Short mmCIF file of C-alpha atoms (C1' of nucleotides) in Angstrom, two decimals:
data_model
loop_
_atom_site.label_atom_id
_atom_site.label_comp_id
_atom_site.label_asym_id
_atom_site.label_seq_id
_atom_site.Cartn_x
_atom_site.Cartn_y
_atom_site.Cartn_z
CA UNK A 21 123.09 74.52 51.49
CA UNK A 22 124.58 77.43 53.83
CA UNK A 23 128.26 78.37 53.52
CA UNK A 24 129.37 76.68 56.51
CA UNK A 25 128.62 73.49 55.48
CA UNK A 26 129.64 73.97 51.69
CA UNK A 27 133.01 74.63 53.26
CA UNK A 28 132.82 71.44 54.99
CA UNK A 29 132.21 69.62 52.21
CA UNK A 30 135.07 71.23 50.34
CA UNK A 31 137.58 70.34 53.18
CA UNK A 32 136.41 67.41 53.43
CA UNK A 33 136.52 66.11 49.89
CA UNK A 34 140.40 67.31 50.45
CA UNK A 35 141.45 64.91 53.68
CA UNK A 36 139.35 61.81 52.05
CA UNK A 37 141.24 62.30 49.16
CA UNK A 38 144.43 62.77 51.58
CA UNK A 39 143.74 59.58 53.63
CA UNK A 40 143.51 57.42 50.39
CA UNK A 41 146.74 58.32 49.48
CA UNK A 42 148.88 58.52 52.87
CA UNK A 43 149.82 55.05 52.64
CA UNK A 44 152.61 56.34 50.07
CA UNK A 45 154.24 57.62 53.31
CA UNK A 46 153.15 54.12 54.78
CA UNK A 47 150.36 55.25 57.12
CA UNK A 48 147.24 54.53 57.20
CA UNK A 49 143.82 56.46 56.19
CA UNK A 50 143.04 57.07 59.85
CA UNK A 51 146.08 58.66 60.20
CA UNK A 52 145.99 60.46 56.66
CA UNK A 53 142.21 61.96 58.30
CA UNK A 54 144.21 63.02 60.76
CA UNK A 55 146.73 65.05 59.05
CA UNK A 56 144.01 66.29 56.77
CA UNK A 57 142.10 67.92 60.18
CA UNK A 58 145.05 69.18 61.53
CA UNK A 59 145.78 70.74 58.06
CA UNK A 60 142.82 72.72 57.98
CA UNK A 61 142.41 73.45 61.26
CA UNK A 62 144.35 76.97 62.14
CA UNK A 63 145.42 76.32 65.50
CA UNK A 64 147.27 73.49 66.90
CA UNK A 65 145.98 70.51 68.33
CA UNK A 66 145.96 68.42 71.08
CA UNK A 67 145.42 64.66 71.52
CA UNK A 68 141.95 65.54 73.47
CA UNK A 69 141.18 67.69 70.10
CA UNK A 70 141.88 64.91 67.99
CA UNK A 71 139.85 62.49 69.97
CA UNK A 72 137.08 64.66 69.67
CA UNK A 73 137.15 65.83 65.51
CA UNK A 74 137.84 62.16 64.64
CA UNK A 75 135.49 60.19 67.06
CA UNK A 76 138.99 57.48 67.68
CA UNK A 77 140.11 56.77 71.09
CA UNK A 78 143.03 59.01 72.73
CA UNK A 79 145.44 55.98 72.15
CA UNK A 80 144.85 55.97 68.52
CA UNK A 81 145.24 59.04 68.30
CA UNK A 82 148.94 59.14 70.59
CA UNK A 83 150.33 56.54 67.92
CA UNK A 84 149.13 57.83 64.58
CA UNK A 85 150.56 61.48 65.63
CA UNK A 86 153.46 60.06 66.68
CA UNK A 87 154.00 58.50 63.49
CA UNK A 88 153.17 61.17 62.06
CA UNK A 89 155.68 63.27 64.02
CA UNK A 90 158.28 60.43 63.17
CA UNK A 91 157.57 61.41 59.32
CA UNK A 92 158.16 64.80 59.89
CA UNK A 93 154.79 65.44 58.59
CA UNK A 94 153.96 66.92 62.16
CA UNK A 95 155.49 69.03 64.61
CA UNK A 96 154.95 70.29 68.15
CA UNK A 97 153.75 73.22 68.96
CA UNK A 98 153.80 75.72 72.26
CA UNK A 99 151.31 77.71 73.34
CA UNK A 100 151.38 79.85 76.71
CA UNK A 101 149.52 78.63 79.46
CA UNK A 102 148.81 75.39 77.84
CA UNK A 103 149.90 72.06 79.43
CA UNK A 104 148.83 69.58 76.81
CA UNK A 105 150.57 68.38 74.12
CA UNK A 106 150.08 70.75 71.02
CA UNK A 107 150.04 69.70 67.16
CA UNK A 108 150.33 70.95 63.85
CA UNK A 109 151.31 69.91 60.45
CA UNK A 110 154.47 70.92 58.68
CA UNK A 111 153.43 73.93 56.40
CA UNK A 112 156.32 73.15 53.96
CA UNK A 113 155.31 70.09 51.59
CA UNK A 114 158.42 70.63 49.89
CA UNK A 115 160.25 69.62 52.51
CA UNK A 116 158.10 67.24 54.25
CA UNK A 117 158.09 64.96 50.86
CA UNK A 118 161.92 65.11 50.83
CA UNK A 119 161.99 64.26 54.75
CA UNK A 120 159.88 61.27 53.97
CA UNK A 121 161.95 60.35 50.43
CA UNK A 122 165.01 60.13 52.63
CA UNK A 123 163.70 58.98 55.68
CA UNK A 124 162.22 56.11 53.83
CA UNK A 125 165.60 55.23 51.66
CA UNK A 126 168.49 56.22 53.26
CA UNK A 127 167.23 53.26 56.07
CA UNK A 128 166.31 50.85 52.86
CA UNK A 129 170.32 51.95 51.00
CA UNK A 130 171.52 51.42 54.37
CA UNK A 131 170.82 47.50 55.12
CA UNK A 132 171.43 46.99 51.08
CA UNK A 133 174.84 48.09 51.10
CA UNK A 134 175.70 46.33 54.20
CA UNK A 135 174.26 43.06 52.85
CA UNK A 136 175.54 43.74 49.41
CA UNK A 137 178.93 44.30 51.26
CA UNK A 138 178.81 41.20 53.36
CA UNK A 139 177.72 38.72 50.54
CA UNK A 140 180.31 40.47 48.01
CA UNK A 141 183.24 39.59 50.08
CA UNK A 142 181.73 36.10 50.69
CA UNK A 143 181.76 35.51 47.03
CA UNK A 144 185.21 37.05 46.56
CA UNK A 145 186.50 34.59 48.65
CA UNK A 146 184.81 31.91 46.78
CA UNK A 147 186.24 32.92 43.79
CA UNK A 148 189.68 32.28 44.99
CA UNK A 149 188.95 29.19 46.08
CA UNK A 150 190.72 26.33 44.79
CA UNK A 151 188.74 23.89 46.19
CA UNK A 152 185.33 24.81 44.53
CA UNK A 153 184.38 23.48 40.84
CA UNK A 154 184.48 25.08 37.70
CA UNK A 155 180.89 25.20 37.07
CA UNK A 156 180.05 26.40 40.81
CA UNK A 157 182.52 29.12 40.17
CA UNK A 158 181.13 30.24 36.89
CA UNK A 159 177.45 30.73 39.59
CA UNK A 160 179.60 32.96 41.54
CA UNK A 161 180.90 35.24 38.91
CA UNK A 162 177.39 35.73 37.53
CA UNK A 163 176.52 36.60 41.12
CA UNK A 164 178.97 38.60 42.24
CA UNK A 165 178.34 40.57 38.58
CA UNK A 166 174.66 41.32 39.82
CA UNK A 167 176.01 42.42 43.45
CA UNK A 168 177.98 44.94 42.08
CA UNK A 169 175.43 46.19 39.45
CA UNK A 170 172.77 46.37 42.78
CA UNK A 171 176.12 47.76 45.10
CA UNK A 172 175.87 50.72 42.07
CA UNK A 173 172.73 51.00 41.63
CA UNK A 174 172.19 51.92 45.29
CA UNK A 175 174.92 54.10 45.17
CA UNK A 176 173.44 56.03 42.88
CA UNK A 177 170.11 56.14 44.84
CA UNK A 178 172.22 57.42 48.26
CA UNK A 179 173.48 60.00 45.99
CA UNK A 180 169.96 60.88 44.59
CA UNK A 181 168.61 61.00 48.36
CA UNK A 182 171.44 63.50 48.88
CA UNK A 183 170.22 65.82 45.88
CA UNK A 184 167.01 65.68 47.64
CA UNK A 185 168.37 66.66 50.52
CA UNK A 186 170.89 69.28 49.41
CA UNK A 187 167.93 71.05 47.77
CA UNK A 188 169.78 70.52 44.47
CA UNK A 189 166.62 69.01 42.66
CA UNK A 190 165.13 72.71 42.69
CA UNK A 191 167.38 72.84 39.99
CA UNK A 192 166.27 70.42 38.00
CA UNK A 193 162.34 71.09 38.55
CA UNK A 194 162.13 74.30 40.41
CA UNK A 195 159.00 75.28 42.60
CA UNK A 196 156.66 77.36 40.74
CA UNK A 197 157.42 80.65 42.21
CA UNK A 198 161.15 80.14 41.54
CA UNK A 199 160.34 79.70 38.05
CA UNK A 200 159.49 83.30 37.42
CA UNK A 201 162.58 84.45 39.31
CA UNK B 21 181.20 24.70 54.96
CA UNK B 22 181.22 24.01 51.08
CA UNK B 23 181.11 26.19 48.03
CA UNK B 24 177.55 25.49 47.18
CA UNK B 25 176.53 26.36 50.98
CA UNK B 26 178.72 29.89 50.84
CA UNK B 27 176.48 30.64 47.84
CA UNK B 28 173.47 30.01 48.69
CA UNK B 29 173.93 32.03 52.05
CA UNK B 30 175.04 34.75 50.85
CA UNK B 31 172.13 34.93 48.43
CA UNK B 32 169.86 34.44 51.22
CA UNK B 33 171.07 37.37 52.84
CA UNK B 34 170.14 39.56 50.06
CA UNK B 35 166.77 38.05 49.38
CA UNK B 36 166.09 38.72 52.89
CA UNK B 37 166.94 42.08 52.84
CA UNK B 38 164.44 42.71 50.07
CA UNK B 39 161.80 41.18 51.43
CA UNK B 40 162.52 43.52 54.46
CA UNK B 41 162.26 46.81 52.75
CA UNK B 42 159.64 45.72 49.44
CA UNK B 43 157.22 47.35 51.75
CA UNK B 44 158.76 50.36 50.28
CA UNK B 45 157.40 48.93 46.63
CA UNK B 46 153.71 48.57 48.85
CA UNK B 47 154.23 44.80 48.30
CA UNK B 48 154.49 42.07 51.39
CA UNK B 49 157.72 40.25 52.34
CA UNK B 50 156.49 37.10 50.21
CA UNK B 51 156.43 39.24 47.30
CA UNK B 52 159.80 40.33 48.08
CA UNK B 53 161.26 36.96 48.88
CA UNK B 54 159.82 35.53 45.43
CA UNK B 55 161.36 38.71 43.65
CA UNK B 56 164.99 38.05 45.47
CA UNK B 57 164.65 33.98 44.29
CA UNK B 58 163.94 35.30 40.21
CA UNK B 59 166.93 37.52 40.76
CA UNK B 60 169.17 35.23 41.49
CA UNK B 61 167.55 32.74 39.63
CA UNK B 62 169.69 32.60 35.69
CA UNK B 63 166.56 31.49 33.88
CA UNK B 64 163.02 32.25 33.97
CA UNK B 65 160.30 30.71 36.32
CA UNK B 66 156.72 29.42 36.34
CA UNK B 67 154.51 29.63 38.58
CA UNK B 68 155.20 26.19 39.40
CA UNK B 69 158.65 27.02 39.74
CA UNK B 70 158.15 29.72 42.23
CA UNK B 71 155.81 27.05 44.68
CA UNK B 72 158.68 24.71 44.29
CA UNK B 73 161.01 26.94 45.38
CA UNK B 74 159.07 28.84 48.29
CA UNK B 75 156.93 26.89 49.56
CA UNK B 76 153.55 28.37 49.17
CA UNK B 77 150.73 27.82 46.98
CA UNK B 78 150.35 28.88 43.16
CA UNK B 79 147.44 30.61 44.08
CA UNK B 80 149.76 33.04 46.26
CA UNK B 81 152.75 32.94 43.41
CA UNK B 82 150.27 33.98 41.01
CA UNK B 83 148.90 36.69 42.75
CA UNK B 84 152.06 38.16 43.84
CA UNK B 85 153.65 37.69 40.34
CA UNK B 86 150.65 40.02 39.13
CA UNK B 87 151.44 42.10 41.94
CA UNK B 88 155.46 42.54 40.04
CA UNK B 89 154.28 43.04 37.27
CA UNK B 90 152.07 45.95 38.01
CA UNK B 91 155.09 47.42 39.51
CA UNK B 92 157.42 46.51 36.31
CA UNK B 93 159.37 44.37 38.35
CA UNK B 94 158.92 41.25 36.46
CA UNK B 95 157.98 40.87 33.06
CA UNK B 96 157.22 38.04 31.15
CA UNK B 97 159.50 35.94 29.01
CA UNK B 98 159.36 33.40 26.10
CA UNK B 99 160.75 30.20 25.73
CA UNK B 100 160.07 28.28 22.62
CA UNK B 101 158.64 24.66 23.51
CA UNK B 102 157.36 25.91 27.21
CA UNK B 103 153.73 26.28 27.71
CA UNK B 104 153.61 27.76 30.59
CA UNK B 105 153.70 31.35 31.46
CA UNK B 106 157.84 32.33 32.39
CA UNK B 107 158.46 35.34 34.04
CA UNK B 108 161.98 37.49 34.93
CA UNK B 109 163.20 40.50 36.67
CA UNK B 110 163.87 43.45 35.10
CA UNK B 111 167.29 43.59 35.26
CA UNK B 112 167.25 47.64 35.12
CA UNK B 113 166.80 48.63 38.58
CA UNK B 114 167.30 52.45 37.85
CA UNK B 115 164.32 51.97 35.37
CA UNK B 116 162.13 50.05 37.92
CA UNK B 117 162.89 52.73 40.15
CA UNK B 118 161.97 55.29 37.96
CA UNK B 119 158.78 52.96 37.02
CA UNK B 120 157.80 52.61 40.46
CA UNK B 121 158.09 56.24 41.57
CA UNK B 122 156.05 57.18 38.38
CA UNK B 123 153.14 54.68 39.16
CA UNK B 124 152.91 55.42 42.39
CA UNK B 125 152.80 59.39 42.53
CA UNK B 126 151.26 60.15 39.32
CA UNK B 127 147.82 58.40 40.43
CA UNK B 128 147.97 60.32 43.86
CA UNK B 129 149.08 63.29 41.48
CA UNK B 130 145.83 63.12 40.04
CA UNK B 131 143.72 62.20 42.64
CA UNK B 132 144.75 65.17 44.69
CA UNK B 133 144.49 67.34 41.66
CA UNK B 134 140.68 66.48 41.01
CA UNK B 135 139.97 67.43 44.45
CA UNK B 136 141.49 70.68 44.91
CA UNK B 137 140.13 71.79 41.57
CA UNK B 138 136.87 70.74 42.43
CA UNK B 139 137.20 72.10 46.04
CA UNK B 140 138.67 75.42 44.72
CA UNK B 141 136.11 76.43 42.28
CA UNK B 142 133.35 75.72 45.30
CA UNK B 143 135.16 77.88 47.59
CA UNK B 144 136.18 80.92 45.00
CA UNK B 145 131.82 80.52 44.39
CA UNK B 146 131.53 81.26 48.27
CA UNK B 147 133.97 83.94 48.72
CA UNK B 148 131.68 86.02 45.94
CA UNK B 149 128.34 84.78 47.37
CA UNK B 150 126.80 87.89 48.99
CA UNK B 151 125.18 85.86 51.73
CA UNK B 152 127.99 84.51 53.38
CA UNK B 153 129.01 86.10 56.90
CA UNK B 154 132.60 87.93 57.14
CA UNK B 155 133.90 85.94 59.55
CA UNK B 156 133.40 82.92 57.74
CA UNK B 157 134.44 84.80 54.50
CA UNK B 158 137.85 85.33 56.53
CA UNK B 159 138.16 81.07 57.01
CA UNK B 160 137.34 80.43 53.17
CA UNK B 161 140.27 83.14 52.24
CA UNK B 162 142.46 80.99 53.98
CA UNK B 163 141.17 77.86 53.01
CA UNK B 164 141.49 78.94 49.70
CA UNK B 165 145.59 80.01 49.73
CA UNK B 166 146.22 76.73 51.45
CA UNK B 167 144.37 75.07 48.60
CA UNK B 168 146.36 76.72 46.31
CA UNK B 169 149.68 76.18 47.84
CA UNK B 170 149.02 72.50 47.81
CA UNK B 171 147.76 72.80 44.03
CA UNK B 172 151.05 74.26 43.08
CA UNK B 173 152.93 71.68 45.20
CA UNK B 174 151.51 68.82 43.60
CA UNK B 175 152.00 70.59 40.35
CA UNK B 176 155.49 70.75 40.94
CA UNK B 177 155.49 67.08 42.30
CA UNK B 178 154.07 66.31 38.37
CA UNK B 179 157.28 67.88 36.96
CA UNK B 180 159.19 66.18 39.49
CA UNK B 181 157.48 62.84 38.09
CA UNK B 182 158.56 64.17 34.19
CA UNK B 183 162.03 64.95 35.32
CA UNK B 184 162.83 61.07 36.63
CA UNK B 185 160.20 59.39 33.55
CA UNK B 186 162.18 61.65 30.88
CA UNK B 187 165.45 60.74 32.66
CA UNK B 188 166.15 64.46 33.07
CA UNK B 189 167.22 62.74 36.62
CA UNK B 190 170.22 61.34 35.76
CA UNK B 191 171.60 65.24 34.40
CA UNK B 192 171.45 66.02 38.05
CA UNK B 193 172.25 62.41 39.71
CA UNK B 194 174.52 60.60 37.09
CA UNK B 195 174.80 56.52 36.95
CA UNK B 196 178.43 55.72 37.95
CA UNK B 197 179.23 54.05 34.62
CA UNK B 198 178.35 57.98 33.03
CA UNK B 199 180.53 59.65 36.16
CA UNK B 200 183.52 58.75 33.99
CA UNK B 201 182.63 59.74 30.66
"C1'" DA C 8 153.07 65.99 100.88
"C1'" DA C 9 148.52 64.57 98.26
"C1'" DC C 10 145.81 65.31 94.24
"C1'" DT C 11 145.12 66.13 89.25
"C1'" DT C 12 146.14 66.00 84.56
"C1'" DT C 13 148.26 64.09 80.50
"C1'" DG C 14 150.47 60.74 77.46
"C1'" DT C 15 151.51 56.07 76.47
"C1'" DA C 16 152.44 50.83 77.41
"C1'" DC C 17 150.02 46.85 77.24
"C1'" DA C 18 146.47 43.29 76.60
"C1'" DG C 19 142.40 42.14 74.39
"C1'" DT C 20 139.08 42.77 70.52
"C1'" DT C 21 137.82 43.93 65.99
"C1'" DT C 22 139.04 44.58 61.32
"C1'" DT C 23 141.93 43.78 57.47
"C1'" DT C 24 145.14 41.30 54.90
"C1'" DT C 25 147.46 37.26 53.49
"C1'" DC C 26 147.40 32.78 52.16
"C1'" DC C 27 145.47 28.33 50.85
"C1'" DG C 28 142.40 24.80 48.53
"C1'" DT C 29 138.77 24.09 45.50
"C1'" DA C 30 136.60 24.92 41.34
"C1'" DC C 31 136.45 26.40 36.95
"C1'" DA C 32 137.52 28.71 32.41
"C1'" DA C 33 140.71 29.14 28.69
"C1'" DA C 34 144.10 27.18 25.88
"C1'" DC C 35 146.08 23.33 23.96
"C1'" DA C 36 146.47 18.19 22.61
"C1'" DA C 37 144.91 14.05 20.76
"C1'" DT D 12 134.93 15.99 19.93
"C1'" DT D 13 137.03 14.64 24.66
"C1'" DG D 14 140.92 14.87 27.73
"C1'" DT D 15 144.74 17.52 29.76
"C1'" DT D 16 147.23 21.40 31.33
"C1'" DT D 17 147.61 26.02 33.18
"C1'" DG D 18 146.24 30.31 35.44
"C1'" DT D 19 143.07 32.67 38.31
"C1'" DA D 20 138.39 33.78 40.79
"C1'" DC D 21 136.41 32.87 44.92
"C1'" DG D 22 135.32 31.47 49.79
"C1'" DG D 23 137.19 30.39 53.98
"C1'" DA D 24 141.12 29.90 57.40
"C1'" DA D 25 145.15 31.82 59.41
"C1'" DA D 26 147.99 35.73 60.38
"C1'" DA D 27 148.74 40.55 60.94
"C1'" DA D 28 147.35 45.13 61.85
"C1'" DA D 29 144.40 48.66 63.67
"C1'" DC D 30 141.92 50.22 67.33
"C1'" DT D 31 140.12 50.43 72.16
"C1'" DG D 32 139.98 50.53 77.32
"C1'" DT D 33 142.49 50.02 81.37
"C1'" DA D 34 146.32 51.00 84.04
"C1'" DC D 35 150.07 53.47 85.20
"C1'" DA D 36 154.12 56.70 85.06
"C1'" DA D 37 155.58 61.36 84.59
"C1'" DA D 38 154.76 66.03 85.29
"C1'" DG D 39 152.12 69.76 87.11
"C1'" DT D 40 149.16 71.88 90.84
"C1'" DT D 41 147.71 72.96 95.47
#
DNA sequence: AACTTTGTACAGTTTTTTCCGTACAAACAA
DNA sequence: TTGTTTGTACGGAAAAAACTGTACAAAGTT
């Protein structure tokens, strides 16, 4: 086996392994093959490039890096006297796993709380009714207990999105060269 | 609109929002919407329960209750005199959280770590092999430093993984019952 | 202006996933 | 033992998602 394709190998043991576990970032392995290219190739890409590494149609390969973009897992990239559409990945993982943390829950925290909010008051209202029965009543406080444990609980989790966010959980686990600092 | 109705929309609203974002969890809509119903639900369910209450077959409700469990969002429960198989939520959402985030990572954790390793040790073998061209010594260099970034990042992403199973997370992000303490 | 290049919307096809019904094994009952 | 109940494996049907090719709009070139 010559060098070249020894690297190969090596590279490509590295994307498979990527593209069976993208769909934590809810994509899927064609996409994750994708990333995985474009992460070991040194220049940026275009669509045309894509096509042509992955053997997938230019469409495919539009939406996936779109998604991708949409992630923040990818970025655009300029390049003089170029007129296509250039690619790369996001060299900071760091921050690319905290873009998709809080991408991914600050939407999910979002349409809780304004559910949670919406029922909540429903139920308060309820409560104060005079024209509902004891034991329907005695439903609505158990209920209206769990809403507000869940109202906390997600609470919590927009404030743990912000920590993310803020950088703040390199204080609690710090990279690895911060940790000789 | 009576009492009884007022509840049972207001439920509704939060099942549906589950259901919307379990995808999050890596588990379908149905799985969500049978999660929301044992919430709400005061005692525990059977499987016969479940196809009562949603409509689909206990084929699908047992499937999807495996599903839960995997992710420690149901658990099993006892009942003397009951013969068949009950099953809850896990009323500790910061702990399914924490569950969920630790199943999920820790096996792509691995994964990854397996194949950089593996992928490392080939490439370090090239850079030293005599027969291998300059310019393609110059690519494995590089190859190499990006394999090692990502083998520190995941590394970190392990500690990350301690920090919430150990509950070193809730130092940084505290519950709002421990805010006042 | 006309012509070319590039990215994506859209409709249709293929692949994958979800869901159901049947069948059966394990556990229990009589 | 035989009969009953309960959960799940399995094959097939239905639904959803991924992927492709065509068509076209936007932007660039001559």
């Amino acid at each position: 086996m010559d060098g070249k394709e020894t690297l190969d190998k090596a590279r490509e043991r590295i994307i498979e392994t990527i593209a069976q576990n993208i769909h934590l970032y809810g994509l899927t392995p064609s996409a994750g093959r994708q990333y995985g290219t474009m992460f070991f190739h040194n220049e940026p890409l275009t669509l045309d490039d894509m096509t042509e590494e992955l053997g997938m149609s230019k469409t495919s390969m539009s939406t996936s890096v779109r998604a991708l973009s949409d992630l923040k897992l990818v970025e655009r990239a300029w390049k003089r006297g170029i007129r296509k559409d250039l690619y790369q990945v996001k060299d900071d993982w760091y921050q690319s796993f905290i873009d998709l943390f809080s991408i991914k829950w600050r939407r999910s925290i979002s349409l809780h709380s304004v559910a949670i909010r919406k029922s909540l008051t429903e139920l308060q209202v309820l409560r104060n009714d005079p024209g509902v029965s004891d034991e329907l009543k005695e439903t609505v406080e158990i209920d209206i207990a769990k809403l507000e444990y869940i109202r906390d609980y997600y609470e919590w989790l927009d404030r743990l999105v912000d920590a993310f966010e803020d950088h703040d959980i390199f204080d609690l686990v710090p990279r690895k060269d911060e940790l000789t600092k």
